[in-house]
Each structure stands twice: as C-alpha cells, then as structure tokens.
C-alpha cells in the first residue's frame, strides 16, 4: 500500500470499520455474558480462560494482525526503499561531487553544441553547393561579368528604347501590312491569275514593306556600330522607293482599267507612291525608337536581366532553405542550453532537495508509526472493554454474584507489533 493512500484513505476506513466491529462485539459479549450469567458459567472454581474470552481475544488480535500487515508494508517501504535510497545519496553527495557533476553537464553541453554546429555548417554547405545552384551561379556570374564589360563600354545601364512595349511596335507593323493588303490584292486580281497565286503576290508585297521598314529603322538607330549600315540604309530606302513606284504604277493601271481619266491617273500614281513611302517612313521611325542604339548592348542587357530574374528566384529558394536550417539550428541549440540549465539547477538544488525529502519521509514514517501504535492501543482497549463488558454482564445475572477464580488475574494485553519503533528510523 502506498504511503499517500495509507495516510489519506486507509486511516479513515480502518477507524470506521474498527468502531463498527467493536460496537457489534460489545453487543455480542453483553448477550453472551447475560446468557452465561444466568447459567452461572463459568464455574467459580474455574481458573482458566473460557472459550468465549478466547474467541473475543482472537477477533481483536486478528484486527491487530490486519493493521500490522498494512502498516508494516508502508513502514518497510519508507524505511528500506525510499529512506535508505535517499540516505545513501546524501552520504555519497558532497560539494566536490556536485562540482564534478556540474562540470560533466557543462562538458556534455559543449560537446552537443559543437556537434550541432558542425552538422549545421555541413547542411548549409550542402544547400549552397548543390550542383543545380552552382551551375546557375556560374552562368549568372558569366553573363554578369559580360554585362559589366558591355555597360562600362557603352557607359550606361539602361537601354535607350523609347517605343515600349515591344508588342505595340509589332502591332503597328502588322497594321501597316494589313493596310496595304486589300488594295494590292485587287491590283493583282487584274492580272487574272489564280486566287492562290494572287494572294501570295499581294501577301509578299505586304510582308516586304513592314520588314524593310523594320530593318531600315534598326540600321538607322545602330548606324554608329558599323560603317556599312549607312550604305545598307540607302539601299533599303532606294529599294522601297522602287517598289513603291512600281506598285503605284500597277495601281494606276488598275484604275485606268476601271475607267479613270488619264490626267487623274498621274496624280493617283504619285499619291500611291507617296503613301507607300510614308508608310515605310512610319515603320522606319517606329523601328528606330523600338530598338537600342547598340545591338550588342541590347542582347547582353536582355540576357543579363533574364538570367538575373531566374537566378534571383533560385537564390531565394536557397535562402529560404538556409533560413529554415538556421531556425532549426537555433531551436535545437536553445533546447540543449535549456536542458543543460535545468540539469545544472537540479544538481545545485539536489542536496537541499534530498534533505527535504529525507525530512518528509521521516515525518511520514512517524505519522504512520504513531497511527499504528495508537490504533494498536485502541484495539487492545477495545478488547479489554469487550472482556469486561462480558464479565460485568455475567456477574449481574449470576445467582451467587461470585466471579470465577480466573477473573481475579489481570487481563493480558494483545500481542502488539508497533511498540517502541520510533528508534528504528533514527
């Protein structure tokens, strides 16, 4: 039985049961005393203990035996196990021992922190030295170095493109081509070719004008890059002029077939020529403002910023992994430090804790022993009270009112177990 249960529950239960049994025994002994007294039993000359008194004695002795079994279990546990263990620890523990244990705890903490730090650094290296990341880093460093060379060469960091976004420029070129298509298609229909061939002839002309305008604008913007660009621009301009002239001539012939007056045809011819040149110039100007003055700078600029965007995404992933590892490292380091602090605090308080525990155990032992001794005396008193109750009732109902010889002696105490046990705990 555990000490706490014994002190809190068993005492109350035992006292209640003993009181109840004692009242029952008093009633029974009274009835038996009246019965035997009327029969003048036991005899006056009897000098031995009667069976009824032996029965009463055995019942109260059984209560002491039950108390002894439970009390002895608790006392032995307190003395042989808990108290003995605490006493041994107290005998072994001193300031030197505590100092040694504290040193061991500190050394253990240092070892764990060193292992944790090494593992953390290895993990960080693995994250930073992953093949994919290193490959992307080399690629980015290469284009970055190239970008620094080109930007220093051209003495600028931004492109000088004014027509943005680029897709708007493409739409403009498509618009120029589409504007040319219906009329050119009608002109080529007059050749009475098949519809597919007519469509191809008109389409080639429509595609040619925006393409030439695109090339001319780019050559004009980057004219300083190569000395041949001005010559190429003049050739393109003359080519477009020639195409526009003959296209205007075709359109005039087409109008002539429709019955337009001859004096009007010359005006229409130069009008169509001028429109073609104007459309070319619009496309050229748009191309001029949609391109950088250096093709080298623009290509490196685009590649650098594209690679930079991809590398920054990858770098963020690596940074997130590194941050997560750092968070885990800090949490584990804090756990080790807290564990060491708890052990250190426990060791510092261990001596006082053991002394307090010894005092508590000693107090519980004395409480249990005092209770058992008190109950043992109480049961013994109950036993004698039951005997005297029987004898008094017996004498009352005897005819001669004489007591047997055996009653002249003192009633012997019950066998006790908890007498003089206080010294055993010291």
XYZ file of C-alpha atoms in Angstrom:
426
model
C 0.000 0.000 0.000
C 1.362 3.423 -0.894
C 2.117 5.897 1.883
C -0.150 8.612 0.457
C -3.106 6.220 0.212
C -2.423 4.935 3.728
C -2.323 8.451 5.199
C -5.347 9.790 3.321
C -7.723 6.863 2.854
C -6.812 3.810 4.917
C -6.816 5.565 8.297
C -10.355 6.813 7.995
C -11.639 3.491 6.626
C -9.890 1.479 9.336
C -11.164 3.634 12.192
C -14.737 3.375 10.890
C -14.555 -0.425 10.481
C -12.972 -0.958 13.914
C -15.569 1.220 15.623
C -18.375 -0.640 13.888
C -16.911 -4.064 14.717
C -16.306 -3.022 18.341
C -19.913 -1.948 18.847
C -21.046 -5.251 17.382
C -18.686 -7.170 19.672
C -19.851 -5.246 22.763
C -23.448 -6.158 21.986
C -22.497 -9.770 21.375
C -20.383 -10.008 24.554
C -23.198 -8.472 26.566
C -25.683 -11.001 25.241
C -23.270 -13.853 25.850
C -22.500 -12.542 29.358
C -26.219 -12.467 30.193
C -26.703 -15.975 28.832
C -23.712 -17.462 30.707
C -24.506 -15.486 33.881
C -27.981 -16.950 34.134
C -26.377 -20.390 33.941
C -23.641 -19.443 36.462
C -20.958 -20.107 33.816
C -18.079 -20.236 34.011
C -17.838 -22.001 37.340
C -16.479 -20.143 40.368
C -13.676 -22.652 40.687
C -12.556 -22.379 37.054
C -9.050 -20.926 36.858
C -8.613 -20.982 33.068
C -9.672 -18.624 30.241
C -13.093 -19.539 28.909
C -13.672 -20.206 25.195
C -15.794 -17.034 24.830
C -12.965 -14.829 26.081
C -10.530 -16.679 23.830
C -12.883 -16.023 20.903
C -13.074 -12.311 21.771
C -9.307 -12.191 22.081
C -8.772 -13.884 18.713
C -11.105 -11.436 16.952
C -9.332 -8.350 18.281
C -5.950 -9.981 17.714
C -6.976 -10.518 14.081
C -7.628 -6.774 13.798
C -4.122 -6.058 15.097
C -2.697 -8.571 12.605
C -4.507 -6.814 9.732
C -3.237 -3.444 10.930
C 0.267 -4.867 11.170
C 0.240 -6.262 7.641
C -0.731 -2.921 6.080
C 1.319 -0.765 8.434
C 4.425 -2.904 8.097
C 4.235 -2.716 4.294
C 4.123 1.075 4.361
C 6.815 1.419 7.032
C 9.143 -1.028 5.299
C 8.708 0.801 2.009
C 9.532 4.109 3.680
C 12.473 2.705 5.587
C 14.040 0.080 3.327
C 13.408 1.659 -0.069
C 12.736 5.385 -0.083
C 14.554 6.460 3.091
C 17.504 4.145 2.543
C 17.949 5.333 -1.056
C 17.803 8.996 -0.073
C 20.184 8.414 2.830
C 22.697 6.660 0.566
C 22.542 9.528 -1.941
C 23.070 12.009 0.865
C 26.061 10.057 2.173
C 27.626 9.982 -1.316
C 26.789 13.581 -2.233
C 29.026 16.473 -1.259
C 30.164 19.801 -2.707
C 33.041 18.174 -4.614
C 30.715 15.575 -6.108
C 28.227 18.258 -7.168
C 31.045 20.317 -8.722
C 32.159 17.269 -10.711
C 28.630 16.585 -11.915
C 28.216 20.230 -12.949
C 31.456 20.002 -14.943
C 30.179 16.857 -16.667
C 26.926 18.602 -17.597
C 28.840 21.595 -18.993
C 31.172 19.329 -20.985
C 28.193 17.412 -22.348
C 26.543 20.675 -23.401
C 29.722 21.869 -25.131
C 30.055 18.563 -26.981
C 26.445 18.592 -28.158
C 26.693 22.234 -29.291
C 29.897 21.525 -31.220
C 28.287 18.531 -32.972
C 25.188 20.572 -33.697
C 27.245 23.446 -35.143
C 29.268 21.097 -37.363
C 26.115 19.424 -38.652
C 24.546 22.837 -39.266
C 27.567 24.080 -41.230
C 27.650 20.863 -43.286
C 23.958 21.221 -44.105
C 24.400 24.867 -45.105
C 27.338 23.898 -47.341
C 25.252 21.159 -48.950
C 22.488 23.691 -49.645
C 24.836 26.309 -51.079
C 26.967 23.817 -53.030
C 24.121 21.943 -54.701
C 25.056 21.210 -58.368
C 21.989 22.981 -59.756
C 22.612 26.147 -57.758
C 26.347 26.231 -58.543
C 25.654 25.716 -62.262
C 23.149 28.571 -62.316
C 25.531 30.740 -60.292
C 28.360 30.172 -62.778
C 26.070 31.009 -65.673
C 24.859 34.155 -63.949
C 28.382 35.227 -62.966
C 29.475 34.782 -66.554
C 26.686 36.925 -68.013
C 27.107 39.406 -65.158
C 30.773 39.887 -65.990
C 29.841 40.268 -69.647
C 27.146 42.787 -68.705
C 29.605 44.827 -66.632
C 32.018 44.928 -69.565
C 29.336 45.989 -72.042
C 27.712 48.548 -69.723
C 31.132 50.051 -68.989
C 31.950 50.082 -72.698
C 28.738 51.938 -73.556
C 28.774 53.972 -70.337
C 25.134 53.265 -69.455
C 22.996 50.795 -67.513
C 19.632 51.124 -69.309
C 18.618 50.654 -72.928
C 17.619 53.722 -74.932
C 14.464 52.211 -76.449
C 11.626 54.743 -76.452
C 8.873 52.700 -78.133
C 7.535 50.417 -75.390
C 6.161 47.854 -75.042
C 7.675 45.955 -77.943
C 4.406 44.171 -78.780
C 2.823 47.574 -79.591
C 5.536 48.142 -82.185
C 4.817 44.709 -83.720
C 1.117 45.580 -83.890
C 1.983 48.803 -85.715
C 3.982 46.892 -88.352
C 1.121 44.441 -88.768
C -1.235 47.405 -89.164
C 0.947 48.813 -91.954
C 0.959 45.477 -93.726
C -2.778 44.975 -93.338
C -3.440 48.490 -94.668
C -1.576 47.587 -97.857
C -3.192 44.211 -98.415
C -6.759 44.970 -99.753
C -5.707 47.367 -102.494
C -2.715 45.270 -103.572
C -4.938 42.216 -103.726
C -7.314 43.989 -106.085
C -4.403 45.144 -108.218
C -3.037 41.617 -108.651
C -6.502 40.262 -109.370
C -6.360 42.304 -112.558
C -3.556 40.007 -113.755
C -6.198 37.276 -113.925
C -4.034 34.786 -112.071
C -5.391 32.013 -109.840
C -6.729 33.198 -106.437
C -3.895 31.440 -104.555
C -1.172 33.000 -106.694
C -2.887 36.396 -106.439
C -2.999 36.045 -102.640
C 0.687 35.080 -102.497
C 1.749 38.004 -104.738
C -0.220 40.505 -102.658
C 0.982 38.966 -99.397
C 4.649 39.081 -100.371
C 4.382 42.796 -101.038
C 2.510 43.368 -97.774
C 5.158 41.468 -95.782
C 8.047 43.100 -97.576
C 7.180 46.703 -96.657
C 6.967 46.220 -92.829
C 10.073 44.003 -92.882
C 12.093 46.579 -94.822
C 10.843 49.364 -92.527
C 11.887 47.266 -89.513
C 15.377 46.682 -90.941
C 15.792 50.299 -92.036
C 14.841 51.693 -88.599
C 17.202 49.302 -86.832
C 20.077 50.157 -89.223
C 19.431 53.843 -88.767
C 19.395 53.530 -84.937
C 22.589 51.476 -84.888
C 24.353 53.380 -87.670
C 27.402 54.044 -85.434
C 28.032 50.347 -84.826
C 29.216 49.518 -88.354
C 30.293 51.710 -91.215
C 28.313 49.661 -93.719
C 24.969 50.451 -92.066
C 24.501 53.878 -93.763
C 25.065 52.266 -97.170
C 22.602 49.471 -96.344
C 20.047 52.043 -95.231
C 20.360 53.950 -98.534
C 19.998 50.680 -100.470
C 16.870 49.788 -98.448
C 15.422 53.241 -98.975
C 16.019 53.075 -102.739
C 14.573 49.551 -102.817
C 11.425 50.665 -101.033
C 11.200 53.712 -103.306
C 11.451 51.483 -106.379
C 8.876 49.029 -105.013
C 6.554 51.890 -104.090
C 6.930 53.431 -107.562
C 6.121 50.256 -109.463
C 3.332 49.409 -107.008
C 1.871 52.871 -107.607
C 2.195 52.276 -111.362
C 0.335 48.977 -111.046
C -2.392 50.646 -109.035
C -2.697 53.432 -111.652
C -3.001 50.869 -114.441
C -5.657 49.098 -112.404
C -7.559 52.385 -112.031
C -7.102 53.035 -115.755
C -8.831 49.761 -116.496
C -11.653 50.890 -114.259
C -12.119 53.971 -116.481
C -10.421 56.727 -114.502
C -9.412 59.745 -116.623
C -5.835 59.778 -117.898
C -4.983 63.165 -116.355
C -6.150 61.842 -112.998
C -4.020 58.711 -113.237
C -0.733 60.638 -112.978
C -1.872 62.278 -109.750
C -3.077 58.964 -108.382
C 0.212 57.342 -109.305
C 2.281 59.859 -107.306
C -0.273 59.755 -104.489
C 0.095 55.974 -104.188
C 3.889 56.351 -104.354
C 3.856 58.979 -101.607
C 1.576 56.847 -99.394
C 3.903 53.868 -99.793
C 6.916 55.954 -98.865
C 5.065 57.497 -95.909
C 4.054 54.057 -94.601
C 7.669 52.930 -94.958
C 8.876 56.026 -93.104
C 6.309 55.469 -90.331
C 7.537 51.907 -89.932
C 11.159 53.100 -90.074
C 10.603 55.730 -87.366
C 8.753 53.196 -85.225
C 11.599 50.704 -85.682
C 14.121 53.444 -84.857
C 12.508 54.134 -81.481
C 11.810 50.422 -80.788
C 15.478 49.405 -80.969
C 18.555 50.156 -78.919
C 21.421 52.093 -80.449
C 23.674 49.079 -79.818
C 22.672 45.574 -80.770
C 25.429 44.202 -78.548
C 24.235 46.194 -75.547
C 20.600 45.212 -76.128
C 21.313 41.475 -76.450
C 23.507 41.406 -73.351
C 21.001 43.603 -71.487
C 18.117 41.208 -72.234
C 20.127 38.088 -71.428
C 21.527 39.549 -68.220
C 18.136 40.594 -66.851
C 16.554 37.284 -67.884
C 19.323 35.312 -66.185
C 19.195 37.648 -63.191
C 15.480 37.014 -62.709
C 15.943 33.250 -62.876
C 18.975 33.336 -60.588
C 17.222 35.530 -58.004
C 14.346 33.018 -57.848
C 16.798 30.174 -57.305
C 18.755 32.262 -54.811
C 15.543 32.915 -52.866
C 14.858 29.171 -52.707
C 18.374 28.596 -51.372
C 17.966 31.465 -48.898
C 14.650 30.008 -47.683
C 16.262 26.595 -47.157
C 19.187 28.232 -45.372
C 16.798 30.249 -43.171
C 14.798 27.119 -42.317
C 18.018 25.304 -41.392
C 19.099 28.296 -39.277
C 15.736 28.270 -37.498
C 16.041 24.542 -36.755
C 19.629 25.070 -35.592
C 18.644 27.896 -33.223
C 15.721 25.889 -31.830
C 17.891 22.810 -31.199
C 20.677 24.917 -29.662
C 18.152 26.581 -27.356
C 16.773 23.168 -26.372
C 20.272 21.906 -25.486
C 21.026 25.041 -23.482
C 17.709 24.844 -21.611
C 18.253 21.144 -20.899
C 21.717 21.922 -19.519
C 20.333 24.781 -17.417
C 17.647 22.500 -15.972
C 20.218 19.830 -15.104
C 22.539 22.416 -13.566
C 19.741 23.895 -11.494
C 18.608 20.436 -10.417
C 22.142 19.497 -9.334
C 22.580 22.718 -7.403
C 19.295 22.082 -5.596
C 19.796 18.325 -5.245
C 21.437 18.398 -1.817
C 18.729 20.573 -0.326
C 16.090 18.559 -2.159
C 17.413 15.296 -0.702
C 17.469 16.767 2.803
C 13.903 17.999 2.382
C 12.885 14.614 1.020
C 14.541 12.861 3.976
C 12.675 15.135 6.396
C 9.411 14.437 4.555
C 9.993 10.674 4.604
C 10.895 10.767 8.297
C 7.739 12.749 9.034
C 5.585 10.297 7.078
C 7.239 7.356 8.839
C 6.499 8.872 12.251
C 2.921 9.658 11.213
C 2.299 6.093 10.061
C 4.043 4.616 13.111
C 2.169 6.881 15.532
C -1.124 5.994 13.896
C -0.368 2.268 14.024
C 0.710 2.475 17.674
C -2.412 4.445 18.550
C -4.678 2.009 16.736
C -2.875 -0.926 18.317
C -3.520 0.530 21.798
C -7.080 1.360 20.808
C -7.770 -2.208 19.638
C -6.230 -3.537 22.853
C -8.503 -1.232 24.882
C -11.488 -2.367 22.828
C -10.519 -5.947 23.558
C -10.370 -5.352 27.316
C -13.599 -3.344 27.186
C -15.341 -6.264 25.469
C -13.944 -8.713 28.092
C -15.009 -6.512 30.989
C -18.398 -5.955 29.376
C -18.887 -9.711 29.214
C -17.742 -10.242 32.806
C -19.794 -7.380 34.250
C -22.942 -8.571 32.498
C -22.174 -12.162 33.554
C -21.810 -11.140 37.235
C -25.009 -9.148 37.113
C -27.062 -12.174 36.078
C -25.387 -14.782 38.379
C -27.384 -16.088 41.292
C -24.439 -16.012 43.700
C -22.800 -12.918 42.166
C -19.402 -14.551 42.612
C -16.716 -14.321 39.949
C -14.584 -17.256 38.788
C -11.048 -17.563 40.071
C -9.609 -16.856 36.589
C -11.139 -13.374 36.621
C -9.030 -12.405 39.584
C -5.964 -12.070 37.365
C -5.283 -9.097 35.065
C -6.477 -9.430 31.507
C -3.291 -9.897 29.441
C -2.690 -7.432 26.603
C -2.955 -8.480 22.991
C 0.262 -9.149 21.118
C 1.487 -5.805 19.704
C 3.968 -5.026 16.915
C 4.436 -1.241 16.839
C 5.705 -0.649 20.384
C 8.994 1.236 20.715
C 9.595 1.522 16.931
C 10.463 5.239 16.978
C 14.170 4.478 17.416
C 14.322 2.352 14.248
C 14.035 5.402 11.958
C 16.915 7.288 13.559
